[in-house]
CSV table of C-alpha atoms in Angstrom, one decimal:
chain,number,residue,atom,x,y,z
N,1,UNK,CA,8.1,54.6,104.2
N,2,UNK,CA,4.8,53.8,102.5
N,3,UNK,CA,1.4,54.7,103.9
N,4,UNK,CA,-2.2,54.9,102.9
N,5,UNK,CA,-4.3,58.0,103.5
N,6,UNK,CA,-7.9,58.4,102.4
N,7,UNK,CA,-7.5,55.4,100.2
N,8,UNK,CA,-4.4,56.8,98.4
N,9,UNK,CA,-0.9,55.3,98.7
N,10,UNK,CA,1.9,57.7,99.5
N,11,UNK,CA,5.6,57.5,100.0
N,12,UNK,CA,7.5,59.6,102.5
N,13,UNK,CA,11.2,59.5,103.5
N,14,UNK,CA,13.0,61.2,106.4
N,15,UNK,CA,15.3,63.1,103.9
N,16,UNK,CA,12.2,64.5,102.2
N,17,UNK,CA,10.8,65.8,105.4
N,18,UNK,CA,14.1,67.4,106.3
N,19,UNK,CA,14.6,69.0,102.9
N,20,UNK,CA,11.1,70.4,102.6
N,21,UNK,CA,11.1,72.0,106.1
N,22,UNK,CA,14.6,73.5,105.7
N,23,UNK,CA,13.3,76.9,104.6
N,24,UNK,CA,9.9,76.7,106.4
N,25,UNK,CA,9.1,79.2,109.2
N,26,UNK,CA,7.5,77.4,112.1
N,27,UNK,CA,3.9,78.4,112.9
N,28,UNK,CA,2.8,78.9,116.5
N,29,UNK,CA,2.6,75.6,118.3
N,30,UNK,CA,-0.8,75.1,119.9
N,31,UNK,CA,-0.8,71.4,120.7
N,32,UNK,CA,1.4,68.7,119.1
N,33,UNK,CA,4.9,69.4,117.9
N,34,UNK,CA,7.6,67.6,115.9
N,35,UNK,CA,11.3,68.3,115.9
N,36,UNK,CA,12.8,68.6,112.4
N,37,UNK,CA,16.3,70.0,111.7
N,38,UNK,CA,16.6,70.9,115.4
N,39,UNK,CA,13.5,73.1,115.2
N,40,UNK,CA,10.0,72.4,116.6
N,41,UNK,CA,7.1,72.7,114.2
N,42,UNK,CA,3.4,72.1,114.7
N,43,UNK,CA,2.7,68.5,113.6
N,44,UNK,CA,0.0,69.5,111.1
N,45,UNK,CA,2.3,72.1,109.4
N,46,UNK,CA,5.2,69.7,109.2
N,47,UNK,CA,3.2,66.9,107.7
N,48,UNK,CA,1.4,69.1,105.2
N,49,UNK,CA,4.7,70.7,104.1
N,50,UNK,CA,6.5,67.4,103.8
N,51,UNK,CA,3.7,65.5,101.9
N,52,UNK,CA,1.9,68.2,100.1
N,53,UNK,CA,-1.4,66.9,101.5
N,54,UNK,CA,-3.7,69.7,102.7
N,55,UNK,CA,-4.1,69.6,106.5
N,56,UNK,CA,-7.9,69.5,106.1
N,57,UNK,CA,-7.4,66.0,104.6
N,58,UNK,CA,-5.7,64.3,107.6
N,59,UNK,CA,-5.8,64.2,111.4
N,60,UNK,CA,-3.1,65.1,113.8
N,61,UNK,CA,-3.0,61.6,115.1
N,62,UNK,CA,-2.2,60.2,111.7
N,63,UNK,CA,0.5,62.8,111.1
N,64,UNK,CA,2.1,62.1,114.5
N,65,UNK,CA,2.1,58.4,113.8
N,66,UNK,CA,3.8,58.6,110.4
N,67,UNK,CA,6.4,61.2,111.5
N,68,UNK,CA,7.2,59.1,114.6
N,69,UNK,CA,7.6,56.1,112.4
N,70,UNK,CA,10.3,58.0,110.5
N,71,UNK,CA,12.1,58.5,113.8
N,72,UNK,CA,11.1,62.1,114.6
N,73,UNK,CA,10.7,63.3,118.2
N,74,UNK,CA,7.1,64.2,119.0
N,75,UNK,CA,5.8,66.2,121.9
N,76,UNK,CA,2.3,66.4,123.4
N,77,UNK,CA,0.2,69.5,124.0
N,78,UNK,CA,2.5,72.6,123.9
N,79,UNK,CA,0.9,76.0,124.6
N,80,UNK,CA,3.1,79.1,124.9
N,81,UNK,CA,1.9,81.7,127.5
N,82,UNK,CA,-0.8,83.9,126.1
N,83,UNK,CA,1.1,87.1,127.0
N,84,UNK,CA,4.3,86.1,125.2
N,85,UNK,CA,4.9,85.2,121.5
N,86,UNK,CA,6.1,81.7,120.7
N,87,UNK,CA,9.9,81.5,120.5
N,88,UNK,CA,10.3,79.8,117.1
N,89,UNK,CA,14.0,79.4,117.6
N,90,UNK,CA,13.6,77.3,120.8
N,91,UNK,CA,14.8,73.7,120.4
N,92,UNK,CA,13.2,72.4,123.6
N,93,UNK,CA,9.6,73.5,124.3
N,94,UNK,CA,8.1,72.7,127.7
N,95,UNK,CA,5.4,70.1,127.3
N,96,UNK,CA,2.1,70.4,129.1
N,97,UNK,CA,0.1,67.3,130.1
N,98,UNK,CA,-2.3,66.4,127.4
N,99,UNK,CA,-5.5,65.0,128.7
N,100,UNK,CA,-5.6,62.5,125.9
N,101,UNK,CA,-2.0,61.3,126.4
N,102,UNK,CA,-3.2,57.9,127.6
N,103,UNK,CA,-5.2,57.0,124.5
N,104,UNK,CA,-4.1,53.9,122.6
N,105,UNK,CA,-3.0,56.0,119.6
N,106,UNK,CA,-0.9,58.3,121.7
N,107,UNK,CA,0.8,55.5,123.6
N,108,UNK,CA,1.6,53.8,120.3
N,109,UNK,CA,3.1,57.1,118.9
N,110,UNK,CA,5.3,57.4,122.0
N,111,UNK,CA,6.5,53.8,121.7
N,112,UNK,CA,7.3,54.2,118.0
N,113,UNK,CA,9.3,57.5,118.6
N,114,UNK,CA,11.1,55.9,121.6
N,115,UNK,CA,12.1,52.8,119.5
N,116,UNK,CA,13.3,54.9,116.6
N,117,UNK,CA,15.4,57.0,118.9
N,118,UNK,CA,17.1,53.9,120.2
N,119,UNK,CA,18.1,52.7,116.7
N,120,UNK,CA,15.2,50.3,116.1
N,121,UNK,CA,13.8,50.0,112.5
N,122,UNK,CA,10.1,50.2,112.5
N,123,UNK,CA,8.7,47.4,110.4
N,124,UNK,CA,5.0,48.0,110.9
N,125,UNK,CA,2.5,50.2,112.8
N,126,UNK,CA,-1.1,49.1,113.0
N,127,UNK,CA,-3.8,51.7,112.6
N,128,UNK,CA,-5.4,51.6,116.0
N,129,UNK,CA,-8.1,54.1,115.0
N,130,UNK,CA,-9.6,51.5,112.6
N,131,UNK,CA,-8.8,48.6,114.9
N,132,UNK,CA,-6.5,47.1,112.3
N,133,UNK,CA,-5.8,43.5,113.1
N,134,UNK,CA,-2.3,42.2,113.9
N,135,UNK,CA,0.6,43.3,116.1
N,136,UNK,CA,0.3,47.0,117.0
N,137,UNK,CA,4.1,47.7,116.5
N,138,UNK,CA,6.8,45.6,115.1
N,139,UNK,CA,10.4,46.7,115.1
N,140,UNK,CA,13.9,45.3,114.5
N,141,UNK,CA,17.4,46.1,115.5
N,142,UNK,CA,20.3,43.8,114.5
N,143,UNK,CA,19.2,40.2,115.1
N,144,UNK,CA,16.4,41.2,117.5
N,145,UNK,CA,12.7,41.7,116.7
N,146,UNK,CA,10.1,43.0,119.0
N,147,UNK,CA,6.3,42.8,118.8
N,148,UNK,CA,4.3,45.2,120.9
N,149,UNK,CA,0.7,45.0,121.9
N,150,UNK,CA,-0.5,48.5,122.9
N,151,UNK,CA,-3.4,49.5,125.1
N,152,UNK,CA,-4.6,52.9,126.4
N,153,UNK,CA,-6.5,53.7,129.6
N,154,UNK,CA,-10.3,53.9,129.5
N,155,UNK,CA,-12.0,57.3,129.8
N,156,UNK,CA,-15.1,58.0,131.8
N,157,UNK,CA,-17.0,59.3,128.7
N,158,UNK,CA,-17.5,58.2,125.1
N,159,UNK,CA,-15.3,59.2,122.2
N,160,UNK,CA,-18.4,59.4,120.0
N,161,UNK,CA,-19.4,63.1,119.9
N,162,UNK,CA,-23.1,62.0,119.8
N,163,UNK,CA,-22.6,60.5,123.3
N,164,UNK,CA,-20.2,63.0,124.7
N,165,UNK,CA,-22.6,63.9,127.5
N,166,UNK,CA,-23.0,60.3,128.6
N,167,UNK,CA,-20.9,58.4,131.1
N,168,UNK,CA,-19.9,54.8,130.6
N,169,UNK,CA,-21.7,52.2,132.7
N,170,UNK,CA,-18.4,50.3,133.2
N,171,UNK,CA,-15.9,52.1,135.4
N,172,UNK,CA,-12.5,52.9,133.9
N,173,UNK,CA,-10.8,50.7,136.5
N,174,UNK,CA,-13.0,47.7,135.6
N,175,UNK,CA,-12.5,48.2,131.9
N,176,UNK,CA,-8.8,48.6,132.4
N,177,UNK,CA,-8.8,45.1,133.9
N,178,UNK,CA,-10.4,43.8,130.7
N,179,UNK,CA,-8.0,45.6,128.5
N,180,UNK,CA,-5.0,44.3,130.5
N,181,UNK,CA,-6.2,40.8,130.1
N,182,UNK,CA,-6.7,41.2,126.3
N,183,UNK,CA,-3.2,42.6,126.0
N,184,UNK,CA,-1.7,39.7,127.9
N,185,UNK,CA,-3.6,37.2,125.8
N,186,UNK,CA,-2.3,38.8,122.6
N,187,UNK,CA,1.3,38.9,123.9
N,188,UNK,CA,1.0,35.2,124.9
N,189,UNK,CA,-0.3,34.3,121.4
N,190,UNK,CA,2.7,36.1,119.9
N,191,UNK,CA,5.1,34.1,122.1
N,192,UNK,CA,3.4,30.9,120.9
N,193,UNK,CA,3.4,31.8,117.2
N,194,UNK,CA,6.8,33.5,117.0
N,195,UNK,CA,9.0,32.4,120.0
N,196,UNK,CA,12.0,34.2,118.5
N,197,UNK,CA,10.3,37.6,118.8
N,198,UNK,CA,10.4,39.6,122.0
N,199,UNK,CA,6.8,40.0,123.2
N,200,UNK,CA,6.0,43.3,124.9
N,201,UNK,CA,2.8,45.0,126.2
N,202,UNK,CA,2.9,48.8,126.2
N,203,UNK,CA,0.6,50.6,128.7
N,204,UNK,CA,0.1,54.1,130.0
N,205,UNK,CA,1.5,54.5,133.5
N,206,UNK,CA,-1.6,54.2,135.7
N,207,UNK,CA,-1.8,52.8,139.2
N,208,UNK,CA,-4.5,50.3,138.1
N,209,UNK,CA,-2.1,48.8,135.5
N,210,UNK,CA,0.8,48.9,137.9
N,211,UNK,CA,-1.3,46.9,140.4
N,212,UNK,CA,-2.3,44.4,137.8
N,213,UNK,CA,1.3,44.0,136.7
N,214,UNK,CA,2.5,43.4,140.2
N,215,UNK,CA,-0.1,40.6,140.5
N,216,UNK,CA,1.0,38.9,137.3
N,217,UNK,CA,4.7,39.8,137.1
N,218,UNK,CA,6.1,36.3,138.0
N,219,UNK,CA,3.9,34.7,135.3
N,220,UNK,CA,4.8,37.2,132.7
N,221,UNK,CA,8.5,36.8,133.5
N,222,UNK,CA,8.2,33.1,133.1
N,223,UNK,CA,6.4,33.6,129.8
N,224,UNK,CA,9.1,36.0,128.5
N,225,UNK,CA,6.7,39.0,128.3
N,226,UNK,CA,7.9,42.5,129.2
N,227,UNK,CA,5.9,45.6,130.1
N,228,UNK,CA,6.7,49.1,128.8
N,229,UNK,CA,5.3,52.1,130.5
N,230,UNK,CA,4.4,55.4,128.9
N,231,UNK,CA,3.9,58.4,131.1
N,232,UNK,CA,2.1,61.7,130.5
N,233,UNK,CA,5.2,63.3,129.0
N,234,UNK,CA,5.6,60.4,126.5
N,235,UNK,CA,8.7,59.1,128.3
N,236,UNK,CA,9.0,55.3,128.1
N,237,UNK,CA,10.4,52.9,130.8
N,238,UNK,CA,10.8,49.2,130.3
N,239,UNK,CA,10.0,46.6,133.0
N,240,UNK,CA,10.0,42.9,133.2
N,241,UNK,CA,12.1,40.0,132.0
N,242,UNK,CA,14.0,41.9,129.3
N,243,UNK,CA,14.0,45.6,130.2
N,244,UNK,CA,17.3,46.4,128.3
N,245,UNK,CA,15.9,46.1,124.8
């Protein structure tokens, strides 16, 4: 897999990740974790060890995205009890709800990991942080190809630290309606340009989106567009005209 980080092109293979973490002792998991060789590692440690890139030079979100693209299982915020040391031999940590689970980047990471776990080959993953143009996720399995438009759920505040104390004028529910419409338009354009590609919209599982989907389901089914839901534990469920992908 090739990727660009800070303007530099890198190559990373699953076998490389596995080999370089074979003798590594997992650090304490404070937030995001990745499972390599049946052992859970902090995402930052795993990516740094596998690539040789100092963790000060990359963000957790980028590490999660690239490791998920290679097919590794990612978990959200994981915090061991303060009174007990982390059990580094555990192979199944208990995830805690991450308040940022419904961001576009995290929904995208969950979708990529889910697809990889079901035998799909990830062809491309757009950088949502830089609003890279194009289909957010493209994957193939056998003769099938799927193109996925990903949306998160709006927050009440601004992501910009300079405006952290401000509240958005537009309510999350209203903004979610706009985002839903944008996602459907992108999915319809994909159907028109590439009718042989399965068109999917991936959304965090919120009642607002569920309501909008119920109101548009018959039209989406007729258009051949499916909806995939991502919950707070990064589990994915498929809905719509072709849920068995």
